[in-house]
Amino acid sequence: MTAFSRAALALVLFALTFAARAQLTIEITGAGANRIPVAIADFAGEPGVARAVAMVVRADLERSGLFRLVEAGTPLAENAAVNFADWKARGADALVVGSVAPAANGRFEVRFRLHDVQKQASLGGLAYLMTAQQGRTTGHRIADYVYEKLLGEPGIFSTRIAYVVKSAGRFELQIADADGMNAQTALASREPIISPAWSPDGSRLAYVSFESKKPVVYVHSLATGKRHVAANFKGSNSAPAWSPDGGKLAVVLTKDGGSQLYSLNADGSGVVRLASSSGIDTEPFFSPDGQFIYFTSDRGGSPQAYRVPASGGAAQRITFEGSYNVTPRLSPDGKSMAFVTRNGGRFQLALMDLATRQTQILTDSDKDESPSFAPNGRMILYASEIGGRGVLAAVSSDGRVKQKLSVQAGDVREPAWGPFLKH
Amino acid sequence: MRKKLMIVLGAALIAGCGTTGGPEQPGADVEDRSAKRVDGAQVKPVTADDQMGTALAATRQGELAKRSVFFDYDSYVIKDEFKSLVEAHARFLVANPKVKMLIQGNADERGSREYNLALGQKRAEALKKMLTLLGAREEQVEAVSLGEEKPRCSEANEACWSQNRRDDMLYTGEF
């Protein structure tokens, strides 16, 4: 194969992987106050592949709302001499340069380097060996590297999200990259699917499916498509939540009357009751340290957030203001709690600092539901509604950055942001 | 399809005629009729399934064809207007101990899906409790919830929400 035809083939493969299979589009509706100006030069070498990788890096950083892209001009390789004065004059605080070179077996070697323009110093770089189809994955990894070096926290561009699409009486549990691309259907059903929850290692999803005319909890391995029933007792089975070690699921069962919290092993064995109330206990969520289970209960007369020790014990009330505070979800650092509050008839996303109990309402919409933190804690993904149609939205925990994710011909709901993947 | 039709019919009856229904047709009568069909030397074989089918036929007519009970906002109390309907279903369950019932509780769309699932469960369990107090066996009736997931009406107004705050009763073969 000549160098030219190899490049042409790579370009075609890229075009295929870039085709909008997902139709989940993300629109930025608000950005951070102090965005870091960064220039991502086109990578040198194999033109099609190089341009595509740099495009993914740019799109990721821009979508985060924390970076402002500076026009970069001509391709620059990772080992090229950098004219820092010139980049400073263009207003860039950071610069990414790189190259793509053909490697053995039709693969490509992608190398990049990140420069601090102010300090006129390299902040490091990496090399990846990839197939033509892995251009997006590589772009996300480079964006994660840049994000972490410049902001001091891990990026989430290589993570995945799960959500449910309802269209024409059909329900699909889909998995997509964090940028909405590469959507794949894990489960399609004529009956509703709700409450997807990622296992901590990102390999499995627990969810509630109504395919047998009642809610039943399943555990589904994404790579194999194999799934099993985790809870199907008499009555309703719902609201699965994984323990941080992935060994246990907290669920809501009604087998003993009323919606109550239980814990069980992921294979469905070892059912233990976690709490007791005469009312509703639901929406369990493990604290990241595994010590507590936060949940919604109406034991005090209105639905509020509570917590119990994960091994069972006395419940402690967390929310007090207002008459409807549901779906408590802890940030990955365990310091804050996202939840949905009813605020004058509107259901909005709120965030509580657990140390000070100070609460901030993060959204200005009416029907917000199902908050889910990004694994770095920066953004909270949630379900909302615009013009009677379900959309997903994300807001940064400081309320500044806002994104909207929608699909063209359907309702999207029940989002769950997946964990960091080890690679 | 048949279930859908019955639910729609049930809703139409409730909407149209208020609380009173036609003459009741207890399941026991239906079973007796099938037993009397033995005549002369001819013996028509009857299997247990057929008996069940004959009994269930009664649930598609008269009072028993009404399968829905509606609730007020944030309430799980079976309203007086539905008591005679619940009593009719309880009598049928008592007379036909092999027949099983699935009660699907529902909630309107406002608020959290899982919390609404729990609200629907409360409604289903309230109906189950009334049926068992009237003599239906505990194992005969399963109370489950569909939460806000299967709305009968999908507009965002009270007229619509009131139709979604309901219990549906399904008999053996319908679930």
Coordinates of C-alpha atoms in Angstrom, one line a residue:
Chain A
M1 CA 0.0 0.0 0.0
T2 CA 1.4 3.4 -0.9
A3 CA 1.6 6.2 1.7
F4 CA -1.1 8.0 -0.2
S5 CA -3.6 5.2 -0.4
R6 CA -3.0 4.4 3.3
A7 CA -3.8 8.0 4.2
A8 CA -6.9 8.0 2.0
L9 CA -8.1 4.8 3.6
A10 CA -7.5 6.3 7.1
L11 CA -9.5 9.3 6.0
V12 CA -12.4 7.1 4.9
L13 CA -12.3 5.1 8.1
F14 CA -12.4 8.4 10.1
A15 CA -15.3 9.7 8.1
L16 CA -17.2 6.5 9.0
T17 CA -16.4 6.7 12.7
F18 CA -17.3 10.4 12.6
A19 CA -20.7 9.8 11.0
A20 CA -23.3 11.0 13.6
R21 CA -24.6 7.6 14.5
A22 CA -25.6 8.9 17.9
Q23 CA -27.6 12.0 17.1
L24 CA -27.1 13.0 20.7
T25 CA -26.0 16.6 20.2
I26 CA -24.4 18.8 22.8
E27 CA -25.0 22.5 22.9
I28 CA -23.1 24.8 25.3
T29 CA -25.5 27.3 26.9
G30 CA -23.2 28.8 29.5
A31 CA -19.4 29.0 30.2
G32 CA -17.0 29.5 33.0
A33 CA -16.0 32.9 34.1
N34 CA -12.2 32.6 33.5
R35 CA -11.7 30.3 30.5
I36 CA -8.1 29.4 29.8
P37 CA -7.1 30.5 26.3
V38 CA -5.5 27.4 24.6
A39 CA -4.3 26.8 21.1
I40 CA -4.5 23.3 19.7
A41 CA -2.4 23.3 16.5
D42 CA -3.3 20.8 13.8
F43 CA -1.0 17.8 14.2
A44 CA 1.7 17.2 11.6
G45 CA 1.9 14.1 9.5
E46 CA -1.0 11.9 8.1
P47 CA -3.3 14.8 7.2
G48 CA -6.8 13.2 7.6
V49 CA -6.0 11.4 10.9
A50 CA -4.0 14.3 12.3
R51 CA -6.8 16.9 11.6
A52 CA -9.4 14.6 13.1
V53 CA -7.5 14.0 16.3
A54 CA -6.9 17.7 16.9
M55 CA -10.6 18.4 16.2
V56 CA -11.7 16.0 19.0
V57 CA -9.2 17.7 21.4
R58 CA -10.5 21.1 20.5
A59 CA -14.2 20.1 20.8
D60 CA -13.7 18.4 24.1
L61 CA -11.9 21.4 25.7
E62 CA -14.3 23.9 24.3
R63 CA -17.4 21.9 25.4
S64 CA -16.1 21.9 29.0
G65 CA -16.8 25.6 29.2
L66 CA -13.4 26.0 30.9
F67 CA -11.2 26.8 27.9
R68 CA -11.3 29.3 25.1
L69 CA -9.8 28.2 21.8
V70 CA -7.2 30.4 20.2
E71 CA -6.8 30.1 16.4
A72 CA -3.7 27.9 15.7
G73 CA -3.0 28.1 12.0
T74 CA -0.6 25.6 10.4
P75 CA 0.2 22.1 11.7
L76 CA 3.0 21.9 14.3
A77 CA 4.7 18.7 15.3
E78 CA 5.5 17.9 18.9
N79 CA 9.2 18.4 18.4
A80 CA 9.0 21.7 16.5
A81 CA 10.6 24.8 17.9
V82 CA 7.9 27.0 19.6
N83 CA 7.9 30.7 19.2
F84 CA 6.5 31.5 22.6
A85 CA 6.5 35.3 22.0
D86 CA 4.3 34.8 19.0
W87 CA 1.8 32.5 20.9
K88 CA 1.7 35.0 23.7
A89 CA 0.9 37.7 21.3
R90 CA -2.0 35.6 20.0
G91 CA -3.3 35.4 23.5
A92 CA -2.7 31.7 24.2
D93 CA -1.7 30.6 27.7
A94 CA -1.1 27.0 26.5
L95 CA -0.3 25.3 23.3
V96 CA -0.7 21.7 22.1
V97 CA 1.4 20.4 19.2
G98 CA 1.7 16.9 17.9
S99 CA 2.1 14.5 15.0
V100 CA 0.6 11.4 13.5
A101 CA 2.9 8.9 11.8
P102 CA 2.2 5.5 10.2
A103 CA 3.3 2.6 12.3
A104 CA 3.3 -1.2 11.7
N105 CA 0.2 -3.2 10.8
G106 CA -1.7 -0.2 9.5
R107 CA -1.7 1.6 12.8
F108 CA -0.6 5.1 13.7
E109 CA 1.6 6.6 16.2
V110 CA 0.2 9.8 17.7
R111 CA 2.6 12.0 19.7
F112 CA 1.8 15.3 21.4
R113 CA 3.3 17.9 23.7
L114 CA 1.7 20.6 25.9
H115 CA 3.5 23.9 26.4
D116 CA 2.9 26.5 29.0
V117 CA 3.2 29.7 26.9
Q118 CA 3.6 32.1 29.9
K119 CA 6.4 30.0 31.5
Q120 CA 7.8 29.1 28.1
A121 CA 8.1 25.5 29.3
S122 CA 6.9 22.0 28.3
L123 CA 4.3 20.5 30.6
G124 CA 4.9 17.1 29.1
G125 CA 3.5 14.9 26.4
L126 CA 2.7 11.3 25.5
A127 CA 2.7 8.9 22.6
Y128 CA -0.2 6.5 21.6
L129 CA -0.3 3.7 19.2
M130 CA -3.7 3.4 17.6
T131 CA -5.8 2.1 14.8
A132 CA -7.6 4.5 12.4
Q133 CA -10.8 3.8 14.3
Q134 CA -9.3 4.9 17.6
G135 CA -8.9 8.5 16.6
R136 CA -11.7 9.8 18.8
T137 CA -10.5 7.8 21.8
T138 CA -7.0 9.2 21.4
G139 CA -8.3 12.7 21.0
H140 CA -10.3 12.3 24.3
R141 CA -7.2 11.0 26.1
I142 CA -5.1 14.0 24.9
A143 CA -7.9 16.3 26.0
D144 CA -7.9 14.6 29.4
Y145 CA -4.2 15.1 29.7
V146 CA -4.4 18.8 28.8
Y147 CA -7.3 19.3 31.1
E148 CA -5.6 17.7 34.1
K149 CA -2.2 19.5 33.5
L150 CA -3.9 22.9 33.3
L151 CA -6.7 22.5 35.9
G152 CA -5.2 20.1 38.4
E153 CA -8.1 17.6 38.2
P154 CA -8.7 14.7 36.0
G155 CA -10.7 15.2 32.7
I156 CA -13.8 13.2 31.9
F157 CA -13.6 13.2 28.1
S158 CA -12.8 9.5 27.9
T159 CA -15.8 8.5 30.1
R160 CA -19.2 7.3 28.9
I161 CA -22.8 8.1 29.8
A162 CA -25.9 5.9 29.9
Y163 CA -29.4 7.2 29.3
V164 CA -32.8 6.0 28.0
V165 CA -34.3 7.2 24.7
K166 CA -38.0 6.8 24.2
S167 CA -39.3 7.1 20.7
A168 CA -42.4 5.7 19.0
G169 CA -43.3 3.6 21.9
R170 CA -39.9 2.0 22.2
F171 CA -37.4 2.3 25.0
E172 CA -33.7 2.1 24.4
L173 CA -31.0 2.0 27.0
Q174 CA -28.0 3.6 25.3
I175 CA -24.4 4.1 26.1
A176 CA -22.5 7.0 24.4
D177 CA -19.1 8.7 24.8
A178 CA -19.2 11.7 27.1
D179 CA -19.4 13.9 24.0
G180 CA -22.6 12.1 22.8
M181 CA -20.9 10.2 20.0
N182 CA -20.7 6.5 19.4
A183 CA -24.1 5.8 20.9
Q184 CA -24.8 2.1 21.2
T185 CA -28.0 0.4 22.4
A186 CA -27.5 -1.9 25.3
L187 CA -31.1 -2.9 25.6
A188 CA -34.2 -2.2 23.5
S189 CA -37.7 -2.9 24.9
R190 CA -41.3 -2.1 24.4
E191 CA -41.7 -1.5 28.1
P192 CA -40.0 1.3 30.1
I193 CA -36.5 1.1 31.4
I194 CA -35.4 3.4 34.3
S195 CA -32.7 4.1 36.9
P196 CA -29.6 2.9 35.1
A197 CA -26.6 2.7 37.5
W198 CA -23.0 2.0 36.5
S199 CA -20.9 -0.5 38.3
P200 CA -17.8 1.2 39.8
D201 CA -15.6 -0.5 37.2
G202 CA -17.8 0.6 34.3
S203 CA -18.3 -2.9 32.9
R204 CA -21.9 -3.4 34.0
L205 CA -25.2 -1.5 34.4
A206 CA -27.9 -2.2 36.9
Y207 CA -31.3 -0.9 35.9
V208 CA -35.1 -1.4 36.3
S209 CA -37.0 -2.9 33.4
F210 CA -40.8 -3.3 33.2
E211 CA -40.6 -6.0 30.5
S212 CA -42.5 -8.4 32.7
K213 CA -45.3 -6.0 33.5
K214 CA -43.7 -5.0 36.8
P215 CA -40.4 -3.4 37.9
V216 CA -37.6 -5.9 38.1
V217 CA -33.9 -5.1 38.7
Y218 CA -31.4 -6.4 36.2
V219 CA -27.6 -6.4 36.1
H220 CA -26.2 -6.2 32.5
S221 CA -22.6 -6.7 31.3
L222 CA -22.1 -4.2 28.5
A223 CA -19.3 -6.0 26.6
T224 CA -21.1 -9.4 26.4
G225 CA -24.7 -8.2 26.5
K226 CA -25.4 -10.9 29.1
R227 CA -27.7 -9.9 31.9
H228 CA -29.4 -11.5 34.9
V229 CA -32.2 -10.7 37.3
A230 CA -30.8 -9.2 40.5
A231 CA -34.1 -8.6 42.3
N232 CA -37.5 -10.0 41.3
F233 CA -39.5 -10.4 44.5
K234 CA -43.2 -10.2 44.9
G235 CA -44.2 -6.6 44.4
S236 CA -41.9 -3.9 42.9
N237 CA -38.1 -4.0 42.7
S238 CA -36.3 -0.8 41.8
A239 CA -33.7 2.0 42.4
P240 CA -30.5 0.0 42.2
A241 CA -27.3 1.6 43.6
W242 CA -23.8 0.0 43.6
S243 CA -21.6 -0.1 46.6
P244 CA -18.2 1.6 45.9
D245 CA -16.4 -1.8 45.9
G246 CA -18.9 -3.1 43.3
G247 CA -19.8 -6.0 45.6
K248 CA -23.3 -5.0 46.6
L249 CA -26.4 -3.3 45.4
A250 CA -28.8 -1.3 47.5
V251 CA -32.3 -1.7 46.1
V252 CA -35.9 -0.9 47.0
L253 CA -38.2 -3.9 47.4
T254 CA -41.8 -4.0 48.5
K255 CA -41.9 -7.8 49.3
D256 CA -42.5 -7.0 53.0
G257 CA -45.0 -4.2 52.3
G258 CA -44.1 -0.6 51.5
S259 CA -41.1 0.6 49.5
Q260 CA -38.1 -0.2 51.7
L261 CA -34.3 -0.3 51.4
Y262 CA -32.4 -3.7 51.1
S263 CA -28.9 -4.6 50.2
L264 CA -28.0 -7.7 48.2
N265 CA -25.1 -9.2 46.3
A266 CA -25.0 -8.3 42.5
D267 CA -26.0 -12.0 41.7
G268 CA -29.2 -11.4 43.7
S269 CA -28.2 -13.5 46.8
G270 CA -27.8 -12.3 50.4
V271 CA -30.8 -10.0 50.8
V272 CA -30.6 -7.9 54.0
R273 CA -33.0 -5.1 55.1
L274 CA -31.2 -1.8 55.6
A275 CA -33.8 0.4 57.2
S276 CA -37.4 0.3 58.3
S277 CA -40.1 2.9 58.1
S278 CA -43.9 3.0 57.8
G279 CA -43.7 5.2 54.8
I280 CA -41.6 5.3 51.6
D281 CA -37.9 4.8 51.6
T282 CA -36.4 4.9 48.1
E283 CA -33.6 6.2 45.8
P284 CA -30.6 4.8 47.8
F285 CA -27.1 6.1 46.9
F286 CA -23.8 5.0 48.6
S287 CA -21.5 7.7 49.9
P288 CA -18.1 7.4 48.0
D289 CA -16.4 6.1 51.1
G290 CA -19.1 3.3 51.4
Q291 CA -20.0 4.4 55.0
F292 CA -23.5 5.7 54.4
I293 CA -26.5 5.2 52.2
Y294 CA -28.3 8.4 51.3
F295 CA -31.9 8.0 50.3
T296 CA -35.3 9.7 50.0
S297 CA -38.0 9.1 52.6
D298 CA -41.4 10.5 53.5
R299 CA -41.1 9.2 57.1
G300 CA -41.3 12.8 58.4
G301 CA -44.4 13.7 56.4
S302 CA -42.9 15.0 53.2
P303 CA -40.2 13.5 50.9
Q304 CA -36.7 14.5 52.2
A305 CA -33.1 13.3 52.0
Y306 CA -31.9 11.0 54.8
R307 CA -28.9 8.8 55.4
V308 CA -28.3 5.5 57.3
P309 CA -25.0 3.7 58.0
A310 CA -24.4 1.3 55.1
S311 CA -24.5 -1.6 57.6
G312 CA -27.9 -0.5 58.8
G313 CA -28.9 1.7 61.8
A314 CA -30.6 4.9 62.7
A315 CA -31.6 7.3 60.0
Q316 CA -30.4 10.9 60.0
R317 CA -32.4 13.6 58.2
I318 CA -30.3 15.8 55.8
T319 CA -32.7 18.2 54.1
F320 CA -35.1 20.4 56.0
E321 CA -36.1 23.3 53.8
G322 CA -39.1 22.9 51.6
S323 CA -41.6 20.1 51.3
Y324 CA -40.0 18.0 48.4
N325 CA -36.3 17.2 48.3
V326 CA -35.6 13.9 46.5
T327 CA -32.9 11.9 44.7
P328 CA -29.9 12.7 46.9
R329 CA -26.6 12.0 45.0
L330 CA -23.2 12.6 46.5
S331 CA -20.3 14.2 44.7
P332 CA -17.3 11.9 44.1
D333 CA -15.3 13.6 46.9
G334 CA -18.3 13.1 49.2
K335 CA -18.4 16.8 50.2
S336 CA -21.6 17.9 48.5
M337 CA -25.0 16.4 47.6
A338 CA -27.0 17.1 44.5
F339 CA -30.7 16.6 44.8
V340 CA -34.0 17.7 43.2
T341 CA -36.1 20.3 45.1
R342 CA -39.6 21.5 44.5
N343 CA -39.3 25.3 44.4
G344 CA -42.7 27.0 44.0
G345 CA -44.1 24.2 41.8
R346 CA -40.9 23.9 39.8
F347 CA -38.6 20.9 40.2
Q348 CA -35.0 22.2 40.2
L349 CA -31.5 20.8 40.7
A350 CA -29.9 21.9 44.0
L351 CA -26.5 21.3 45.6
M352 CA -25.8 21.2 49.3
D353 CA -22.4 21.6 50.9
L354 CA -22.6 18.8 53.5
A355 CA -20.3 20.5 55.9
T356 CA -22.1 23.8 56.1
R357 CA -25.6 22.6 54.9
Q358 CA -25.7 25.6 52.6
T359 CA -27.8 24.9 49.5
Q360 CA -27.6 26.5 46.1
I361 CA -30.2 26.0 43.3
L362 CA -28.2 25.4 40.2
T363 CA -30.9 25.4 37.4
D364 CA -33.6 27.6 36.2
S365 CA -35.8 25.0 34.6
D366 CA -39.1 23.3 35.7
K367 CA -38.8 19.6 35.5
D368 CA -35.3 18.6 36.5
E369 CA -34.7 15.0 37.6
S370 CA -32.1 12.2 38.1
P371 CA -28.9 14.1 38.8
S372 CA -25.6 12.3 38.2
F373 CA -22.1 13.6 38.9
A374 CA -19.3 13.4 36.4
P375 CA -16.6 11.3 38.0
N376 CA -14.3 14.3 38.6
G377 CA -17.2 16.1 40.3
R378 CA -17.1 19.1 38.0
M379 CA -20.4 18.7 36.1
I380 CA -23.8 17.3 37.1
L381 CA -25.8 15.6 34.3
Y382 CA -29.5 15.6 34.8
A383 CA -32.8 15.1 32.9
S384 CA -35.0 18.0 32.1
E385 CA -37.8 18.9 29.6
I386 CA -37.9 21.5 26.9
G387 CA -41.1 22.1 24.9
G388 CA -42.6 18.9 26.3
R389 CA -39.7 16.8 25.2
G390 CA -37.2 15.1 27.4
V391 CA -33.6 16.4 27.1
L392 CA -30.5 15.9 29.1
A393 CA -28.6 18.8 30.5
A394 CA -25.4 19.3 32.5
V395 CA -24.4 22.1 34.8
S396 CA -21.1 22.7 36.6
S397 CA -21.2 22.4 40.4
D398 CA -20.6 26.2 40.6
G399 CA -23.7 26.7 38.3
R400 CA -21.7 28.6 35.6
V401 CA -21.1 26.1 32.8
K402 CA -24.3 24.8 31.2
Q403 CA -24.8 22.2 28.4
K404 CA -27.9 20.8 26.7
L405 CA -27.9 17.3 25.2
S406 CA -30.7 16.2 23.0
V407 CA -31.7 13.6 20.4
Q408 CA -33.6 14.6 17.3
A409 CA -36.6 12.3 17.3
G410 CA -37.2 11.3 20.8
D411 CA -37.3 11.8 24.6
V412 CA -34.0 11.4 26.4
R413 CA -34.2 10.7 30.1
E414 CA -32.6 8.8 33.0
P415 CA -28.9 9.8 32.5
A416 CA -26.1 8.2 34.5
W417 CA -22.5 9.4 34.1
G418 CA -20.1 6.4 34.0
P419 CA -16.9 6.1 36.1
F420 CA -13.3 6.8 35.0
L421 CA -12.0 3.9 33.0
K422 CA -8.6 2.4 33.8
H423 CA -6.3 2.4 30.8
Chain B
M1 CA -54.3 -5.5 22.9
R2 CA -57.2 -7.1 24.7
K3 CA -56.0 -5.6 28.0
K4 CA -55.7 -2.2 26.5
L5 CA -59.2 -2.4 25.1
M6 CA -60.6 -3.4 28.5
I7 CA -58.8 -0.7 30.3
V8 CA -60.1 1.9 27.8
L9 CA -63.6 0.4 28.2
G10 CA -63.3 0.5 31.9
A11 CA -62.3 4.1 31.9
A12 CA -65.2 4.9 29.5
L13 CA -67.6 3.2 31.9
I14 CA -66.3 5.0 34.9
A15 CA -66.3 8.3 33.1
G16 CA -69.8 7.7 31.6
C17 CA -71.9 6.1 34.3
G18 CA -70.3 7.2 37.6
T19 CA -70.4 4.7 40.4
T20 CA -73.2 2.3 39.6
G21 CA -72.8 -0.7 37.3
G22 CA -75.0 -3.3 35.7
P23 CA -76.3 -6.4 37.5
E24 CA -73.4 -8.4 39.0
Q25 CA -72.4 -11.7 37.6
P26 CA -70.6 -13.6 40.3
G27 CA -68.0 -16.0 39.0
A28 CA -69.6 -18.9 40.9
D29 CA -72.7 -18.8 38.6
V30 CA -70.6 -19.1 35.6
E31 CA -68.8 -22.2 37.0
D32 CA -72.2 -23.8 37.8
R33 CA -73.4 -23.2 34.2
S34 CA -70.4 -25.1 32.8
A35 CA -71.0 -28.0 35.2
K36 CA -74.6 -28.3 34.0
R37 CA -73.6 -28.8 30.4
V38 CA -73.3 -32.5 31.1
D39 CA -76.3 -34.1 29.3
G40 CA -77.3 -37.7 28.4
A41 CA -74.5 -40.1 27.7
Q42 CA -72.2 -37.5 26.2
V43 CA -69.6 -36.3 28.6
K44 CA -67.8 -33.2 27.5
P45 CA -64.3 -33.2 29.0
V46 CA -63.5 -30.1 30.9
T47 CA -60.0 -29.2 31.9
A48 CA -59.0 -27.0 34.9
D49 CA -57.8 -24.4 32.4
D50 CA -61.1 -24.3 30.8
Q51 CA -62.8 -23.7 34.1
M52 CA -60.4 -20.9 34.8
G53 CA -61.1 -19.5 31.3
T54 CA -64.9 -19.7 32.0
A55 CA -64.4 -18.0 35.3
L56 CA -62.3 -15.3 33.8
A57 CA -64.9 -14.6 31.1
A58 CA -67.0 -13.1 33.9
T59 CA -64.3 -10.5 34.5
R60 CA -64.9 -9.0 31.0
Q61 CA -68.5 -8.1 31.7
G62 CA -70.6 -5.9 33.9
E63 CA -69.1 -4.4 37.1
L64 CA -66.0 -6.7 36.8
A65 CA -65.0 -5.2 33.4
K66 CA -64.2 -2.0 35.3
R67 CA -60.6 -2.4 36.3
S68 CA -59.5 1.1 37.5
V69 CA -59.6 3.0 40.7
F70 CA -58.6 6.7 40.7
F71 CA -57.0 8.7 43.5
D72 CA -56.7 12.3 44.6
Y73 CA -53.4 14.1 44.4
D74 CA -50.9 12.8 47.0
S75 CA -53.5 10.4 48.3
Y76 CA -53.8 6.6 48.6
V77 CA -57.3 6.4 50.0
I78 CA -59.8 4.4 48.1
K79 CA -62.6 6.8 47.5
D80 CA -66.2 5.9 48.4
E81 CA -67.3 5.9 44.8
F82 CA -65.0 2.9 44.1
K83 CA -66.0 0.8 47.1
S84 CA -68.8 -1.2 45.4
L85 CA -66.4 -1.9 42.5
V86 CA -63.7 -3.1 44.8
E87 CA -66.3 -5.3 46.7
A88 CA -67.3 -6.9 43.4
H89 CA -63.7 -7.8 42.6
A90 CA -63.2 -9.1 46.1
R91 CA -66.3 -11.3 45.8
F92 CA -65.0 -12.7 42.5
L93 CA -61.5 -13.4 44.0
V94 CA -63.1 -15.2 47.0
A95 CA -65.4 -17.3 44.7
N96 CA -62.4 -18.1 42.4
P97 CA -59.5 -18.8 44.6
K98 CA -57.3 -20.1 41.8
V99 CA -57.6 -16.8 39.9
K100 CA -54.8 -14.3 40.6
M101 CA -54.8 -10.6 40.3
L102 CA -52.0 -8.1 39.6
I103 CA -52.6 -4.6 40.7
Q104 CA -50.6 -2.0 38.9
G105 CA -50.4 1.3 40.8
N106 CA -49.6 4.5 38.8
A107 CA -48.7 8.1 39.6
D108 CA -48.8 11.3 37.7
E109 CA -45.6 12.6 36.1
R110 CA -44.6 15.3 38.5
G111 CA -41.3 14.8 40.4
S112 CA -38.8 11.9 40.7
R113 CA -39.5 8.7 38.7
E114 CA -38.4 6.4 41.6
Y115 CA -40.4 8.4 44.2
N116 CA -43.4 8.2 41.9
L117 CA -42.9 4.4 41.6
A118 CA -43.1 4.3 45.4
L119 CA -46.3 6.4 45.3
G120 CA -47.9 4.1 42.8
Q121 CA -46.9 1.2 45.0
K122 CA -48.7 2.8 48.0
R123 CA -51.8 3.0 45.9
A124 CA -51.5 -0.6 44.7
E125 CA -51.0 -1.8 48.3
A126 CA -54.0 0.3 49.5
L127 CA -56.2 -1.6 47.0
K128 CA -54.7 -4.9 47.8
K129 CA -55.3 -4.3 51.5
M130 CA -59.0 -3.6 50.9
L131 CA -59.4 -6.7 48.7
T132 CA -57.7 -8.9 51.4
L133 CA -59.8 -7.4 54.1
L134 CA -62.8 -8.4 52.0
G135 CA -61.6 -12.0 51.9
A136 CA -59.2 -12.3 49.0
R137 CA -56.2 -14.3 49.9
E138 CA -52.8 -12.6 50.3
E139 CA -51.1 -14.9 47.8
Q140 CA -53.9 -14.3 45.3
V141 CA -53.1 -10.6 44.8
E142 CA -49.8 -9.0 43.9
A143 CA -49.4 -5.2 44.2
V144 CA -46.8 -3.6 41.9
S145 CA -46.2 -0.1 40.6
L146 CA -45.6 1.3 37.2
G147 CA -44.9 4.7 38.7
E148 CA -45.2 7.5 36.1
E149 CA -44.0 5.2 33.3
K150 CA -47.3 4.2 31.7
P151 CA -49.5 7.3 31.7
R152 CA -53.0 6.9 30.2
C153 CA -53.0 10.6 29.4
S154 CA -49.9 12.6 28.5
E155 CA -50.8 16.2 28.8
A156 CA -49.5 18.4 31.6
N157 CA -52.7 19.4 33.3
E158 CA -54.8 18.3 36.2
A159 CA -57.6 16.6 34.1
C160 CA -54.9 14.4 32.6
W161 CA -52.9 13.8 35.8
S162 CA -56.1 12.7 37.6
Q163 CA -56.4 9.8 35.1
N164 CA -52.8 8.8 35.7
R165 CA -53.2 8.5 39.5
R166 CA -54.9 5.1 39.4
D167 CA -54.7 1.4 40.1
D168 CA -55.4 -1.1 37.3
M169 CA -56.5 -4.6 38.1
L170 CA -55.3 -7.4 35.9
Y171 CA -56.5 -11.0 36.1
T172 CA -54.7 -14.2 35.3
G173 CA -53.9 -14.3 31.6
E174 CA -53.7 -10.6 31.4
F175 CA -50.2 -10.2 32.8

